[in-house]
CSV table of C-alpha atoms in Angstrom, one decimal:
chain,number,residue,atom,x,y,z
A,1,MET,CA,24.1,-34.2,3.7
A,2,ASN,CA,27.6,-33.0,2.7
A,3,ASP,CA,28.6,-29.3,2.6
A,4,ALA,CA,28.9,-29.5,-1.3
A,5,GLY,CA,25.3,-30.9,-1.5
A,6,THR,CA,24.3,-27.9,1.0
A,7,THR,CA,26.1,-25.3,-1.5
A,8,ARG,CA,24.3,-26.9,-4.4
A,9,ILE,CA,20.8,-27.1,-3.3
A,10,TYR,CA,21.0,-23.4,-1.8
A,11,ARG,CA,22.7,-22.1,-4.9
A,12,GLU,CA,19.9,-23.4,-7.2
A,13,PHE,CA,17.3,-22.0,-4.8
A,14,ALA,CA,18.7,-18.6,-4.8
A,15,GLU,CA,19.0,-18.8,-8.7
A,16,LEU,CA,15.5,-19.7,-9.2
A,17,THR,CA,14.0,-17.3,-6.7
A,18,GLY,CA,16.0,-14.5,-8.2
A,19,ILE,CA,14.1,-15.0,-11.5
A,20,ASP,CA,10.9,-12.7,-12.0
A,21,SER,CA,8.3,-15.0,-12.5
A,22,VAL,CA,5.0,-13.6,-11.3
A,23,SER,CA,1.8,-15.4,-12.7
A,24,PHE,CA,1.4,-15.0,-16.4
A,25,SER,CA,5.3,-13.8,-16.7
A,26,GLU,CA,7.2,-17.0,-16.3
A,27,ARG,CA,9.1,-17.2,-19.6
A,28,LEU,CA,12.4,-17.1,-18.2
A,29,MET,CA,11.8,-19.4,-15.6
A,30,ALA,CA,10.4,-22.0,-18.3
A,31,ASP,CA,13.6,-21.5,-20.1
A,32,THR,CA,16.0,-21.9,-17.0
A,33,LEU,CA,13.9,-25.3,-16.1
A,34,THR,CA,13.9,-26.6,-19.6
A,35,VAL,CA,17.7,-26.5,-19.6
A,36,LYS,CA,18.0,-28.1,-16.2
A,37,LEU,CA,15.9,-30.8,-17.1
A,38,ARG,CA,17.3,-31.6,-20.4
A,39,THR,CA,20.6,-31.8,-18.6
A,40,LEU,CA,19.2,-34.2,-16.1
A,41,GLY,CA,18.4,-36.4,-19.1
A,42,PHE,CA,14.6,-35.5,-19.5
A,43,GLU,CA,12.6,-35.3,-22.7
A,44,VAL,CA,11.0,-31.9,-22.4
A,45,TRP,CA,7.7,-30.4,-24.1
A,46,GLU,CA,6.0,-27.1,-23.7
A,47,ASP,CA,2.4,-26.9,-24.2
A,48,ASP,CA,0.7,-23.5,-25.5
A,49,ALA,CA,-0.8,-22.6,-22.1
A,50,GLY,CA,0.6,-19.2,-22.7
A,51,GLY,CA,-1.4,-18.7,-25.7
A,52,LYS,CA,-4.6,-20.2,-24.4
A,53,CYS,CA,-5.0,-18.2,-21.3
A,54,CYS,CA,-1.7,-18.0,-19.2
A,55,GLY,CA,0.7,-15.3,-20.6
A,56,ASP,CA,4.0,-15.6,-22.0
A,57,ALA,CA,4.7,-19.3,-21.3
A,58,GLY,CA,3.5,-22.7,-21.2
A,59,ASN,CA,3.3,-25.5,-18.8
A,60,LEU,CA,6.5,-27.8,-18.8
A,61,TYR,CA,6.3,-31.6,-19.4
A,62,GLY,CA,9.4,-33.8,-18.7
A,63,PHE,CA,9.8,-37.5,-19.3
A,64,LEU,CA,12.8,-39.6,-18.0
A,65,LYS,CA,13.1,-43.1,-19.0
A,66,GLY,CA,13.7,-45.3,-16.0
A,67,GLN,CA,15.8,-48.7,-15.7
A,68,ILE,CA,13.0,-50.9,-14.2
A,69,PRO,CA,9.2,-51.8,-15.1
A,70,GLY,CA,6.4,-50.3,-13.7
A,71,PRO,CA,3.9,-47.3,-14.1
A,72,PRO,CA,5.9,-44.0,-14.2
A,73,ILE,CA,5.8,-41.5,-11.1
A,74,LEU,CA,4.8,-37.9,-11.6
A,75,LEU,CA,6.1,-34.9,-9.5
A,76,SER,CA,4.7,-31.6,-10.0
A,77,ALA,CA,5.5,-28.0,-9.0
A,78,HIS,CA,4.4,-24.6,-10.3
A,79,MET,CA,6.6,-21.9,-11.7
A,80,ASP,CA,4.8,-18.5,-10.8
A,81,THR,CA,4.8,-16.7,-7.8
A,82,VAL,CA,2.5,-14.0,-6.4
A,83,THR,CA,3.3,-10.1,-6.2
A,84,PRO,CA,5.3,-8.5,-5.0
A,85,GLY,CA,7.6,-10.6,-6.9
A,86,ILE,CA,9.9,-8.3,-9.0
A,87,GLY,CA,13.5,-8.1,-8.1
A,88,LYS,CA,13.5,-10.9,-5.4
A,89,ARG,CA,16.8,-11.7,-3.8
A,90,ALA,CA,17.2,-14.7,-1.4
A,91,VAL,CA,19.2,-14.2,1.8
A,92,LEU,CA,20.8,-17.2,3.8
A,93,ARG,CA,20.4,-16.4,7.7
A,94,GLU,CA,22.9,-17.7,10.1
A,95,ASP,CA,20.3,-20.2,11.6
A,96,GLY,CA,19.6,-21.7,8.1
A,97,ARG,CA,16.4,-19.7,7.4
A,98,ILE,CA,16.1,-18.1,3.9
A,99,THR,CA,14.3,-15.0,3.5
A,100,SER,CA,14.0,-12.1,0.8
A,101,GLU,CA,15.7,-8.9,1.8
A,102,GLY,CA,12.0,-7.9,2.8
A,103,GLU,CA,10.5,-5.6,0.1
A,104,THR,CA,9.2,-8.8,-1.9
A,105,VAL,CA,8.0,-12.3,-1.5
A,106,LEU,CA,10.8,-14.9,-1.5
A,107,GLY,CA,9.3,-17.1,-4.0
A,108,ALA,CA,9.5,-20.2,-1.9
A,109,ASP,CA,6.2,-20.8,-3.2
A,110,ASP,CA,6.8,-22.7,-5.3
A,111,VAL,CA,10.5,-22.8,-5.7
A,112,CYS,CA,10.9,-25.0,-2.7
A,113,GLY,CA,9.0,-27.6,-4.9
A,114,LEU,CA,10.9,-27.1,-7.9
A,115,VAL,CA,14.5,-27.4,-6.3
A,116,GLU,CA,13.4,-30.4,-4.2
A,117,ILE,CA,12.3,-32.2,-7.5
A,118,LEU,CA,15.2,-31.4,-9.3
A,119,GLU,CA,17.8,-32.2,-6.4
A,120,GLY,CA,15.8,-35.5,-6.0
A,121,VAL,CA,16.2,-36.7,-9.4
A,122,ARG,CA,19.9,-35.5,-9.3
A,123,ARG,CA,20.6,-37.7,-6.1
A,124,VAL,CA,18.9,-41.1,-7.7
A,125,GLN,CA,21.2,-40.4,-10.7
A,126,GLU,CA,24.4,-39.9,-8.7
A,127,ARG,CA,23.7,-42.8,-6.4
A,128,GLY,CA,22.9,-45.2,-9.3
A,129,ILE,CA,19.5,-46.2,-7.9
A,130,PRO,CA,17.3,-48.0,-10.5
A,131,HIS,CA,14.0,-46.2,-10.9
A,132,ARG,CA,10.7,-46.3,-13.0
A,133,ASP,CA,9.8,-43.8,-15.5
A,134,VAL,CA,9.8,-40.3,-14.1
A,135,GLU,CA,7.6,-37.5,-15.3
A,136,VAL,CA,7.6,-34.0,-14.0
A,137,LEU,CA,4.9,-31.2,-14.6
A,138,PHE,CA,5.8,-27.7,-13.9
A,139,THR,CA,2.8,-25.2,-14.5
A,140,VAL,CA,2.1,-21.9,-15.2
A,141,ALA,CA,-0.3,-19.6,-13.5
A,142,GLU,CA,-0.8,-21.9,-10.5
A,143,GLU,CA,-1.6,-18.9,-8.2
A,144,ALA,CA,-4.5,-17.8,-10.5
A,145,TYR,CA,-6.8,-20.9,-9.5
A,146,GLY,CA,-4.5,-23.5,-11.4
A,147,LYS,CA,-5.3,-21.9,-14.8
A,148,GLY,CA,-2.1,-23.5,-16.2
A,149,ALA,CA,-2.9,-27.0,-15.3
A,150,SER,CA,-6.7,-26.4,-16.2
A,151,VAL,CA,-5.7,-26.4,-19.9
A,152,PHE,CA,-2.9,-29.0,-20.0
A,153,GLU,CA,-3.4,-32.0,-22.2
A,154,PHE,CA,-3.5,-34.8,-19.5
A,155,GLY,CA,-3.5,-37.3,-22.2
A,156,ARG,CA,0.4,-36.9,-22.4
A,157,ILE,CA,0.8,-38.3,-18.9
A,158,HIS,CA,0.9,-42.0,-18.2
A,159,ALA,CA,1.6,-42.0,-14.5
A,160,ARG,CA,-1.3,-42.7,-12.2
A,161,GLU,CA,0.2,-41.6,-9.1
A,162,ALA,CA,1.1,-37.8,-8.6
A,163,TYR,CA,3.0,-35.9,-5.7
A,164,VAL,CA,2.5,-32.0,-6.1
A,165,PHE,CA,5.3,-30.2,-4.0
A,166,ASP,CA,3.1,-27.2,-2.7
A,167,LEU,CA,2.1,-27.2,0.6
A,168,SER,CA,3.1,-25.0,3.7
A,169,GLY,CA,4.8,-26.5,6.6
A,170,PRO,CA,7.8,-28.9,7.5
A,171,VAL,CA,8.5,-31.7,5.1
A,172,GLY,CA,6.6,-34.9,6.1
A,173,THR,CA,3.0,-33.7,5.7
A,174,ALA,CA,0.7,-34.5,2.8
A,175,ALA,CA,-3.0,-33.0,2.1
A,176,LEU,CA,-5.3,-36.0,1.0
A,177,GLN,CA,-8.2,-33.6,0.7
A,178,ALA,CA,-9.1,-30.0,-0.8
A,179,PRO,CA,-12.1,-28.1,-1.7
A,180,SER,CA,-14.2,-26.9,-4.4
A,181,ILE,CA,-13.6,-23.1,-5.1
A,182,ILE,CA,-16.4,-21.0,-6.8
A,183,SER,CA,-16.0,-17.2,-7.4
A,184,PHE,CA,-19.1,-15.2,-8.0
A,185,ARG,CA,-20.1,-11.7,-9.1
A,186,VAL,CA,-23.6,-10.4,-8.4
A,187,GLU,CA,-25.0,-7.2,-9.9
A,188,VAL,CA,-28.0,-5.4,-8.9
A,189,ARG,CA,-29.5,-3.0,-11.4
A,190,GLY,CA,-31.9,-0.3,-10.2
A,191,LYS,CA,-32.8,3.0,-11.3
A,192,ALA,CA,-30.9,6.4,-11.0
A,193,ALA,CA,-32.7,9.7,-9.6
A,194,HIS,CA,-31.5,13.0,-8.4
A,195,ALA,CA,-31.3,12.2,-4.6
A,196,GLY,CA,-32.4,15.8,-3.5
A,197,PHE,CA,-35.3,16.6,-5.9
A,198,GLU,CA,-36.9,13.3,-6.5
A,199,PRO,CA,-35.3,10.3,-4.6
A,200,GLU,CA,-38.6,8.5,-5.0
A,201,LYS,CA,-38.2,7.9,-8.5
A,202,GLY,CA,-35.1,6.0,-8.2
A,203,ILE,CA,-34.4,2.3,-7.0
A,204,HIS,CA,-31.5,2.2,-4.7
A,205,ALA,CA,-29.3,-0.7,-5.8
A,206,ILE,CA,-26.9,-0.3,-3.0
A,207,GLN,CA,-29.5,-0.6,-0.4
A,208,ILE,CA,-30.9,-3.5,-2.1
A,209,LEU,CA,-27.6,-5.5,-2.2
A,210,SER,CA,-26.7,-4.2,1.2
A,211,GLU,CA,-30.0,-5.7,2.5
A,212,ALA,CA,-29.1,-9.0,0.9
A,213,VAL,CA,-25.6,-9.4,2.2
A,214,SER,CA,-27.0,-8.5,5.7
A,215,ARG,CA,-29.2,-11.6,5.4
A,216,MET,CA,-26.5,-13.8,4.4
A,217,LYS,CA,-24.5,-15.9,7.0
A,218,LEU,CA,-21.0,-15.3,6.0
A,219,GLY,CA,-18.1,-17.1,7.2
A,220,HIS,CA,-18.1,-20.7,8.1
A,221,LEU,CA,-21.7,-22.1,6.9
A,222,ASP,CA,-20.7,-25.6,8.5
A,223,GLU,CA,-17.3,-27.3,9.1
A,224,GLU,CA,-16.7,-28.1,5.4
A,225,THR,CA,-18.1,-24.8,3.9
A,226,THR,CA,-17.2,-21.1,3.8
A,227,LEU,CA,-19.0,-18.2,2.2
A,228,ASN,CA,-17.2,-14.6,1.7
A,229,ILE,CA,-18.2,-11.3,0.2
A,230,GLY,CA,-15.0,-9.7,-0.5
A,231,GLN,CA,-15.8,-6.6,-2.6
A,232,ILE,CA,-18.8,-4.4,-3.0
A,233,GLU,CA,-19.2,-1.3,-5.1
A,234,GLY,CA,-21.6,1.0,-6.8
A,235,GLY,CA,-22.9,4.3,-7.3
A,236,ALA,CA,-21.8,7.3,-9.3
A,237,ALA,CA,-22.3,10.5,-7.2
A,238,ARG,CA,-23.2,11.4,-3.7
A,239,ASN,CA,-26.3,13.3,-4.7
A,240,ILE,CA,-27.5,10.4,-7.2
A,241,VAL,CA,-29.7,7.6,-6.2
A,242,PRO,CA,-27.5,4.6,-7.3
A,243,GLU,CA,-28.3,2.6,-10.5
A,244,ARG,CA,-25.9,-0.1,-10.0
A,245,CYS,CA,-24.2,-2.1,-7.1
A,246,VAL,CA,-21.7,-5.1,-7.7
A,247,CYS,CA,-20.4,-7.5,-5.2
A,248,ARG,CA,-17.9,-10.2,-5.5
A,249,GLY,CA,-17.1,-13.3,-3.3
A,250,GLU,CA,-15.9,-16.7,-3.0
A,251,ILE,CA,-17.2,-20.1,-1.9
A,252,ARG,CA,-15.2,-23.0,-0.6
A,253,SER,CA,-16.3,-26.5,0.3
A,254,PHE,CA,-14.9,-29.9,0.6
A,255,TYR,CA,-18.1,-31.0,-1.2
A,256,GLN,CA,-18.6,-29.7,-4.7
A,257,ALA,CA,-22.5,-30.2,-4.4
A,258,ARG,CA,-22.5,-28.3,-1.3
A,259,ALA,CA,-20.3,-25.4,-3.0
A,260,LEU,CA,-23.2,-25.2,-5.7
A,261,GLU,CA,-25.9,-25.0,-3.1
A,262,THR,CA,-24.1,-22.2,-1.5
A,263,ALA,CA,-24.1,-20.2,-4.8
A,264,ALA,CA,-27.5,-20.9,-5.4
A,265,TYR,CA,-28.4,-19.5,-1.9
A,266,VAL,CA,-26.3,-16.4,-2.6
A,267,GLU,CA,-28.6,-15.7,-5.8
A,268,ARG,CA,-31.8,-16.7,-4.0
A,269,THR,CA,-31.0,-14.3,-1.0
A,270,VAL,CA,-30.3,-11.4,-3.6
A,271,ARG,CA,-33.4,-11.8,-5.7
A,272,GLU,CA,-35.5,-11.9,-2.7
A,273,ALA,CA,-34.2,-8.5,-1.4
A,274,ALA,CA,-34.8,-7.2,-4.9
A,275,GLU,CA,-38.6,-8.6,-5.2
A,276,GLY,CA,-41.0,-6.1,-5.7
A,277,THR,CA,-38.6,-3.1,-6.0
A,278,GLY,CA,-38.1,-3.2,-9.9
A,279,ALA,CA,-34.5,-3.9,-9.7
A,280,GLU,CA,-32.9,-6.5,-12.0
A,281,VAL,CA,-30.4,-9.0,-10.6
A,282,ARG,CA,-27.7,-10.8,-12.5
A,283,MET,CA,-25.1,-13.3,-11.0
A,284,ASP,CA,-22.4,-14.8,-12.7
A,285,THR,CA,-20.3,-17.9,-11.3
A,286,GLU,CA,-16.9,-19.6,-12.1
A,287,VAL,CA,-15.9,-22.9,-10.7
A,288,HIS,CA,-12.0,-22.7,-10.5
A,289,LEU,CA,-11.4,-26.1,-8.7
A,290,GLU,CA,-13.4,-29.2,-7.8
A,291,ALA,CA,-13.1,-30.9,-4.5
A,292,TYR,CA,-11.5,-34.2,-3.9
A,293,GLN,CA,-10.4,-36.7,-1.2
A,294,ILE,CA,-7.9,-39.5,-1.7
A,295,ALA,CA,-8.3,-42.6,0.6
A,296,GLU,CA,-5.6,-43.2,3.1
A,297,ASN,CA,-5.1,-46.7,1.8
A,298,ALA,CA,-4.6,-45.6,-1.7
A,299,PRO,CA,-1.0,-46.6,-3.1
A,300,VAL,CA,0.0,-43.0,-3.4
A,301,VAL,CA,-0.5,-42.4,0.2
A,302,GLU,CA,0.9,-45.6,1.4
A,303,ARG,CA,4.2,-45.0,-0.6
A,304,PHE,CA,4.4,-41.7,0.8
A,305,ALA,CA,3.8,-43.0,4.5
A,306,GLU,CA,6.7,-45.8,3.9
A,307,VAL,CA,9.1,-43.3,2.7
A,308,CYS,CA,8.4,-40.8,5.7
A,309,ARG,CA,8.9,-43.9,8.0
A,310,ASN,CA,12.3,-44.6,6.5
A,311,LEU,CA,13.3,-40.8,6.8
A,312,GLY,CA,11.9,-40.6,10.4
A,313,LEU,CA,9.4,-38.0,9.1
A,314,PRO,CA,6.1,-37.8,11.0
A,315,GLY,CA,4.0,-38.8,7.7
A,316,GLU,CA,1.0,-36.7,8.9
A,317,LYS,CA,-2.1,-36.6,6.4
A,318,ILE,CA,-4.1,-33.7,6.8
A,319,SER,CA,-7.0,-31.9,4.8
A,320,THR,CA,-6.3,-28.1,3.4
A,321,PHE,CA,-8.5,-25.6,2.7
A,322,GLY,CA,-6.4,-24.1,0.0
A,323,GLY,CA,-6.4,-25.3,-3.9
A,324,SER,CA,-3.6,-26.4,-5.8
A,325,ASP,CA,-2.6,-28.0,-9.1
A,326,ASN,CA,-3.6,-31.3,-7.6
A,327,ASN,CA,-7.3,-30.5,-7.9
A,328,HIS,CA,-7.1,-30.6,-11.8
A,329,LEU,CA,-4.8,-33.7,-11.7
A,330,VAL,CA,-7.4,-35.5,-9.8
A,331,ARG,CA,-10.2,-34.3,-11.8
A,332,GLN,CA,-8.4,-35.9,-14.7
A,333,GLY,CA,-8.3,-39.5,-13.1
A,334,LEU,CA,-4.7,-39.3,-11.2
A,335,GLN,CA,-4.5,-40.2,-7.7
A,336,GLY,CA,-2.5,-37.2,-6.4
A,337,ILE,CA,-1.6,-35.8,-2.9
A,338,VAL,CA,0.0,-32.3,-2.0
A,339,LEU,CA,3.3,-32.5,-0.2
A,340,SER,CA,4.6,-30.1,2.4
A,341,CYS,CA,7.8,-28.6,0.8
A,342,GLY,CA,9.1,-26.5,4.0
A,343,MET,CA,7.7,-23.1,3.0
A,344,TYR,CA,6.2,-20.7,5.6
A,345,ARG,CA,4.3,-17.4,5.8
A,346,VAL,CA,3.8,-17.6,2.0
A,347,HIS,CA,2.1,-14.7,-0.2
A,348,SER,CA,3.7,-12.2,2.1
A,349,THR,CA,6.8,-10.4,2.3
A,350,GLY,CA,7.7,-12.2,5.5
A,351,GLU,CA,7.8,-15.7,3.7
A,352,TYR,CA,10.8,-17.9,4.4
A,353,THR,CA,12.0,-21.7,4.1
A,354,MET,CA,14.7,-23.5,5.9
A,355,LEU,CA,17.7,-25.0,4.4
A,356,LYS,CA,17.1,-28.2,6.3
A,357,ASP,CA,13.6,-28.4,4.8
A,358,LEU,CA,15.1,-28.0,1.1
A,359,GLU,CA,17.6,-31.0,1.9
A,360,LEU,CA,14.6,-33.1,3.5
A,361,GLY,CA,12.4,-32.4,0.7
A,362,ALA,CA,14.9,-33.4,-1.9
A,363,GLU,CA,15.7,-36.6,-0.1
A,364,LEU,CA,11.8,-37.2,0.1
A,365,ALA,CA,11.5,-36.6,-3.4
A,366,ALA,CA,14.6,-38.9,-4.2
A,367,ARG,CA,13.0,-41.9,-2.1
A,368,LEU,CA,9.5,-41.7,-3.8
A,369,ILE,CA,11.3,-41.8,-7.1
A,370,GLY,CA,13.6,-44.8,-6.3
């Protein structure tokens, strides 16, 4: 790639990472991307995801008319970042590595995806390559289990194939499988009593829930499923038998039915520990994402593999135990895969990307479009 192109892609990356856009506060990012998409010739529509659940901005949908027949192609990335994400500034190192100054995340997750999609469209237009209709979906609140995508009106999308630029690692890898993710909250309600004068009159909620957790198998339940208890809290004072104890956790599985079975296992174990004590048990669950698997011979996968061969990229196909907006796309009937876009050590202040990855990712996007 020429120096002018390198300068352009880095400047746009630095511009977008310099925008504060933590989840539920993506207003400035959405406004900036709207201008960029319209400059490229897209018709742009913003939904009301912000009003429904997701803060101060909605999801952005863009449509670019093509010159050749055929179903549209959908490219997607998300606008939000995790914390600490206020005051980010990109720094280009001599080896081509781009980092933050060290006190915040960089925001490569997912500005890499945004920049590669925008630059890919520019390259197709500058080269005069005929293409099918192009649709883009830039979402809000992806880091919150894809809340933005979960309320998007998918009837607006005409594409049946989708490429989501939101996977860690070097460009040239695609995730074809991702898990269901279920969070849960369990509350044990016992009975308070003075711990010194009459402890026998109390029902010890912490003891009951601790006993239940000690009976559970945590971590990998099998090769496809994990269970974690991440938080536990309870009690009012050191000299009071605790009336209440709450734990929160998460389940992931490549199979939705197995995830639901695991949630039932958690509730059953707590109820068994509480049996005969007089304590009450309540469990609430929320299914954030549903598992999917895309076949290797699906057109969306074969197209990715062909482009990778032409670019000399590995075209590796993997499973990921992380969720993304693609879970929602597949649930709505699209054949979608998640592409690596050159982001590393994400969700940490050591996050970085490489300039060569941004260039390769943009070229990959351009070839997928063209």
